[in-house]
């Protein structure tokens, strides 16, 4: 078997996780690769953790990334990104992390138990090669919608260019799934721009 | 790089099964939604008109299977997809139909199991139904196979005139991969005149059983050289893995990552009845066999019993769930199998270096559980809030027998729902609880069910409650859709498809004859508290039907909420940290807490301006303008 490129999208139900997975898979198909997408939907969409495994190879693989073997972790929410990293990240992993939190019901009551943004980034940096933390919250506030997080994060991923998928392919595939105009397009562009200004932290920087 | 051909499409396992059904030339599909099986029927329903097939969401899985059998008896190929728990509901009929037969049309039951119970109330391996019903069972390993196997399953069903079970699991049903599609041919079947003979098993069911066992023996022979099963084994192989379903992919990757060329791989798709000779031959010269299957040791046990009384020297050492090499619960994955293979082969395997492992363990300590919760503005939250209020008024003496649906999340909401079992079990268990006053049980008994669940399994229990005068209040949360599984219609849905009729829950309840039937609005918390409190204090059988709203379904219909009056916090009135009732107790996800300022904040992008929280604040600090 030859090399598999593993992308893991981690977030909370309702963040557009499945759309990210679909866009990345379609972009892989567009360049003749054979993606396999593993995901869970159903009850988890009611506010639980949602992971999408996108495995890109020239052959069919199983739907789940083996422990520690994620190449790119697209983190839509800090706590869920950390949870995904514990199970699936390793020294080769690049992380793109949105710092915008979706607090759990419990931590709204017991504030001090929730890890801070810095704690999450530090913990990720200790496991992974490079961690790019992007302030999606600020960008989306400027744009005027919190519902374009997936477009913003895909824009960042496309611009970073560490995956085998060219930015244009990702953009074209996303445009097939959601209307990539107005605020969605602005978010995609903002993500692409913001990531360029981020200094990564991690084991390999 | 393999170019994706024009005829290749990215499909989920469920979409592939639906495509397979179309290529098999089905004419009929009946089903009840249930994760992870739902998208099979959804996909067929979308193209029903184009392909001139009949597709229905039936009232429950038993009726779905009965309807599909009716079609098959009359010559129409029928598919019946369901989730694991659905097969429990349909099993009574299945274990009669197996003996009577399915006639000329062909009937394929697709059951999608949910290892780990991601979206299920239990963890259940449904393959035992194939054994219990003496029926053929096929377990595809990939999305491609999921499509290809359906036409074969129909062939088998027509040839032997019995149902054939195809089993998927969550990771196959919900994973997507490239699938090479075939042609959808012209209709090859026609409806028969009348029905086949002997669609009953009496007076000698044991003889029909004997006939079926004979068929099963012939099918076992047919499976011996089946191309569905695969074997990758060499002379040097000392460990043979035997995998079913998607576990084959995990095994292949585990062998590749461990780079151990002494491990062979047998992928078994025809898991009942077993191809005995094929298996015994494959195992003859290997020292060890490792089983990779989800969830129970189904094939493991069958192969172990096959090997009893075999000549010594021809039976390998078996490793699997019975020996503890792999867990006997939960999902299988590549890591579990890498560890098991490394253990048997006596090699070291560690997924992380020391430094990474330390960092991973440190990160793990920071993690917090994220429990499932009601959506922002979900009216189920309002109802459970009301239940908590009433329970408090009754000094805790109120029990709530719950049911299956989004409202099951009530168990995570201060356990405002006490029990959650099977579809319809809320009102069913309440039938018992409602008789216990005579023994001194002093809690008021409330049963809760949703609208789709009401039609699925609550009606017989409600009749029982009426007939036996159970002392209970039955609350029906009617949001007019099957919300949990993605908004499928049901008999009580507000809008009905052409050729389908509406069935009123209220009329059904009135016909059964509760002592009182009241309707209410779940969006209005104070009125629900009052109605519920007043009702539970009364003796007898009382029903409350609450008009409810699924916000996810609503958001598919309405453009936005900008025209509704905005919800805001009046900081003059808010008691801040001293109170926190709105965030800690009510907990709408559209509200958060500003830690520095010490007061709640409305999350504008999530708030639908329903105003339910206005009534929750004891200080009148939450307002709408």
mmCIF file of N, CA and C in Angstrom, chain A residues 101 103 105 108 111 141, chain B residues 376 566-571 574 576-577 580-584 586-608 613 621-623 625:
data_model
loop_
_atom_site.group_PDB
_atom_site.id
_atom_site.type_symbol
_atom_site.label_atom_id
_atom_site.label_comp_id
_atom_site.label_asym_id
_atom_site.label_seq_id
_atom_site.Cartn_x
_atom_site.Cartn_y
_atom_site.Cartn_z
ATOM 1 N N UNK A 101 -14.612 29.296 20.810
ATOM 2 C CA UNK A 101 -15.089 28.181 21.636
ATOM 3 C C UNK A 101 -16.598 27.962 21.533
ATOM 4 N N UNK A 103 -18.730 26.424 24.287
ATOM 5 C CA UNK A 103 -18.617 25.897 25.642
ATOM 6 C C UNK A 103 -19.575 24.729 25.869
ATOM 7 N N UNK A 105 -22.138 22.559 28.226
ATOM 8 C CA UNK A 105 -23.129 23.020 29.192
ATOM 9 C C UNK A 105 -22.509 23.042 30.589
ATOM 10 N N UNK A 108 -20.200 26.059 31.494
ATOM 11 C CA UNK A 108 -20.813 27.358 31.729
ATOM 12 C C UNK A 108 -21.121 27.519 33.208
ATOM 13 N N UNK A 111 -16.910 27.345 35.649
ATOM 14 C CA UNK A 111 -16.017 28.052 34.755
ATOM 15 C C UNK A 111 -14.566 27.570 34.805
ATOM 16 N N UNK A 141 -17.077 37.900 12.756
ATOM 17 C CA UNK A 141 -17.838 39.014 13.314
ATOM 18 C C UNK A 141 -17.785 40.205 12.354
ATOM 19 N N UNK B 376 -30.834 24.982 20.370
ATOM 20 C CA UNK B 376 -31.293 26.284 20.840
ATOM 21 C C UNK B 376 -32.797 26.394 20.579
ATOM 22 N N UNK B 566 -36.418 41.113 19.531
ATOM 23 C CA UNK B 566 -35.106 40.686 20.027
ATOM 24 C C UNK B 566 -35.143 40.386 21.527
ATOM 25 N N UNK B 567 -34.450 39.338 21.954
ATOM 26 C CA UNK B 567 -34.347 38.999 23.376
ATOM 27 C C UNK B 567 -33.104 39.686 23.942
ATOM 28 N N UNK B 568 -33.242 40.326 25.108
ATOM 29 C CA UNK B 568 -32.080 40.989 25.699
ATOM 30 C C UNK B 568 -32.102 40.836 27.222
ATOM 31 N N UNK B 569 -30.968 41.100 27.857
ATOM 32 C CA UNK B 569 -30.859 41.026 29.309
ATOM 33 C C UNK B 569 -30.923 42.450 29.876
ATOM 34 N N UNK B 570 -31.843 42.661 30.785
ATOM 35 C CA UNK B 570 -31.918 43.950 31.467
ATOM 36 C C UNK B 570 -30.976 43.876 32.675
ATOM 37 N N UNK B 571 -29.814 44.479 32.538
ATOM 38 C CA UNK B 571 -28.776 44.322 33.550
ATOM 39 C C UNK B 571 -29.143 44.958 34.890
ATOM 40 N N UNK B 574 -31.017 42.003 36.537
ATOM 41 C CA UNK B 574 -30.312 40.716 36.638
ATOM 42 C C UNK B 574 -29.558 40.603 37.963
ATOM 43 N N UNK B 576 -27.220 38.383 38.515
ATOM 44 C CA UNK B 576 -25.852 37.958 38.247
ATOM 45 C C UNK B 576 -25.482 36.639 38.894
ATOM 46 N N UNK B 577 -24.249 36.561 39.387
ATOM 47 C CA UNK B 577 -23.700 35.305 39.916
ATOM 48 C C UNK B 577 -24.567 34.661 41.001
ATOM 49 N N UNK B 580 -28.024 32.866 38.317
ATOM 50 C CA UNK B 580 -27.558 31.992 37.229
ATOM 51 C C UNK B 580 -28.570 30.935 36.785
ATOM 52 N N UNK B 581 -29.838 31.065 37.186
ATOM 53 C CA UNK B 581 -30.857 30.065 36.831
ATOM 54 C C UNK B 581 -30.953 29.893 35.316
ATOM 55 N N UNK B 582 -30.912 31.002 34.593
ATOM 56 C CA UNK B 582 -31.110 30.946 33.136
ATOM 57 C C UNK B 582 -30.056 30.070 32.460
ATOM 58 N N UNK B 583 -28.802 30.217 32.882
ATOM 59 C CA UNK B 583 -27.724 29.485 32.218
ATOM 60 C C UNK B 583 -27.483 28.108 32.858
ATOM 61 N N UNK B 584 -27.452 28.057 34.198
ATOM 62 C CA UNK B 584 -27.141 26.789 34.867
ATOM 63 C C UNK B 584 -28.312 25.810 34.840
ATOM 64 N N UNK B 586 -31.796 26.357 33.232
ATOM 65 C CA UNK B 586 -32.576 26.260 31.993
ATOM 66 C C UNK B 586 -31.669 25.815 30.849
ATOM 67 N N UNK B 587 -30.550 26.547 30.677
ATOM 68 C CA UNK B 587 -29.493 26.095 29.779
ATOM 69 C C UNK B 587 -29.829 26.066 28.305
ATOM 70 N N UNK B 588 -30.518 27.095 27.798
ATOM 71 C CA UNK B 588 -30.690 27.148 26.347
ATOM 72 C C UNK B 588 -29.314 27.400 25.727
ATOM 73 N N UNK B 589 -29.011 26.695 24.648
ATOM 74 C CA UNK B 589 -27.685 26.822 24.044
ATOM 75 C C UNK B 589 -27.473 28.176 23.374
ATOM 76 N N UNK B 590 -28.532 28.963 23.252
ATOM 77 C CA UNK B 590 -28.375 30.308 22.676
ATOM 78 C C UNK B 590 -28.038 31.335 23.746
ATOM 79 N N UNK B 591 -27.751 30.856 24.979
ATOM 80 C CA UNK B 591 -27.401 31.775 26.043
ATOM 81 C C UNK B 591 -26.075 31.331 26.661
ATOM 82 N N UNK B 592 -25.203 32.295 26.920
ATOM 83 C CA UNK B 592 -23.936 31.965 27.551
ATOM 84 C C UNK B 592 -23.719 32.888 28.747
ATOM 85 N N UNK B 593 -22.599 32.728 29.426
ATOM 86 C CA UNK B 593 -22.327 33.541 30.617
ATOM 87 C C UNK B 593 -21.057 34.357 30.399
ATOM 88 N N UNK B 594 -21.146 35.628 30.628
ATOM 89 C CA UNK B 594 -19.967 36.488 30.543
ATOM 90 C C UNK B 594 -19.275 36.461 31.904
ATOM 91 N N UNK B 595 -18.166 35.733 31.980
ATOM 92 C CA UNK B 595 -17.522 35.485 33.278
ATOM 93 C C UNK B 595 -17.009 36.766 33.916
ATOM 94 N N UNK B 596 -16.434 37.633 33.094
ATOM 95 C CA UNK B 596 -15.858 38.847 33.657
ATOM 96 C C UNK B 596 -16.927 39.802 34.170
ATOM 97 N N UNK B 597 -17.996 39.956 33.369
ATOM 98 C CA UNK B 597 -19.054 40.900 33.752
ATOM 99 C C UNK B 597 -20.029 40.269 34.752
ATOM 100 N N UNK B 598 -20.093 38.925 34.760
ATOM 101 C CA UNK B 598 -20.968 38.249 35.714
ATOM 102 C C UNK B 598 -22.447 38.315 35.381
ATOM 103 N N UNK B 599 -22.772 38.229 34.102
ATOM 104 C CA UNK B 599 -24.195 38.170 33.726
ATOM 105 C C UNK B 599 -24.358 37.352 32.437
ATOM 106 N N UNK B 600 -25.577 36.924 32.158
ATOM 107 C CA UNK B 600 -25.788 36.118 30.951
ATOM 108 C C UNK B 600 -25.720 36.970 29.682
ATOM 109 N N UNK B 601 -25.391 36.312 28.568
ATOM 110 C CA UNK B 601 -25.442 36.993 27.271
ATOM 111 C C UNK B 601 -26.213 36.120 26.278
ATOM 112 N N UNK B 602 -26.948 36.785 25.421
ATOM 113 C CA UNK B 602 -27.677 36.071 24.374
ATOM 114 C C UNK B 602 -26.730 35.892 23.185
ATOM 115 N N UNK B 603 -26.619 34.656 22.686
ATOM 116 C CA UNK B 603 -25.791 34.408 21.504
ATOM 117 C C UNK B 603 -26.665 34.637 20.269
ATOM 118 N N UNK B 604 -26.504 35.839 19.709
ATOM 119 C CA UNK B 604 -27.401 36.280 18.640
ATOM 120 C C UNK B 604 -27.480 35.295 17.470
ATOM 121 N N UNK B 605 -26.322 34.681 17.129
ATOM 122 C CA UNK B 605 -26.327 33.818 15.947
ATOM 123 C C UNK B 605 -27.081 32.508 16.180
ATOM 124 N N UNK B 606 -27.365 32.202 17.448
ATOM 125 C CA UNK B 606 -28.104 30.967 17.746
ATOM 126 C C UNK B 606 -29.544 31.239 18.184
ATOM 127 N N UNK B 607 -29.783 32.441 18.719
ATOM 128 C CA UNK B 607 -31.100 32.749 19.278
ATOM 129 C C UNK B 607 -32.148 32.862 18.176
ATOM 130 N N UNK B 608 -33.298 32.202 18.359
ATOM 131 C CA UNK B 608 -34.374 32.300 17.376
ATOM 132 C C UNK B 608 -35.486 33.219 17.898
ATOM 133 N N UNK B 613 -37.121 31.830 27.395
ATOM 134 C CA UNK B 613 -36.291 32.135 28.562
ATOM 135 C C UNK B 613 -36.845 33.307 29.371
ATOM 136 N N UNK B 621 -35.515 39.778 34.314
ATOM 137 C CA UNK B 621 -34.386 40.459 33.668
ATOM 138 C C UNK B 621 -34.219 40.069 32.202
ATOM 139 N N UNK B 622 -34.882 38.987 31.782
ATOM 140 C CA UNK B 622 -34.801 38.625 30.371
ATOM 141 C C UNK B 622 -36.060 39.173 29.686
ATOM 142 N N UNK B 623 -35.840 39.962 28.664
ATOM 143 C CA UNK B 623 -36.975 40.656 28.045
ATOM 144 C C UNK B 623 -36.891 40.588 26.521
ATOM 145 N N UNK B 625 -37.823 42.992 23.019
ATOM 146 C CA UNK B 625 -38.243 44.330 22.574
ATOM 147 C C UNK B 625 -38.757 44.268 21.152
#
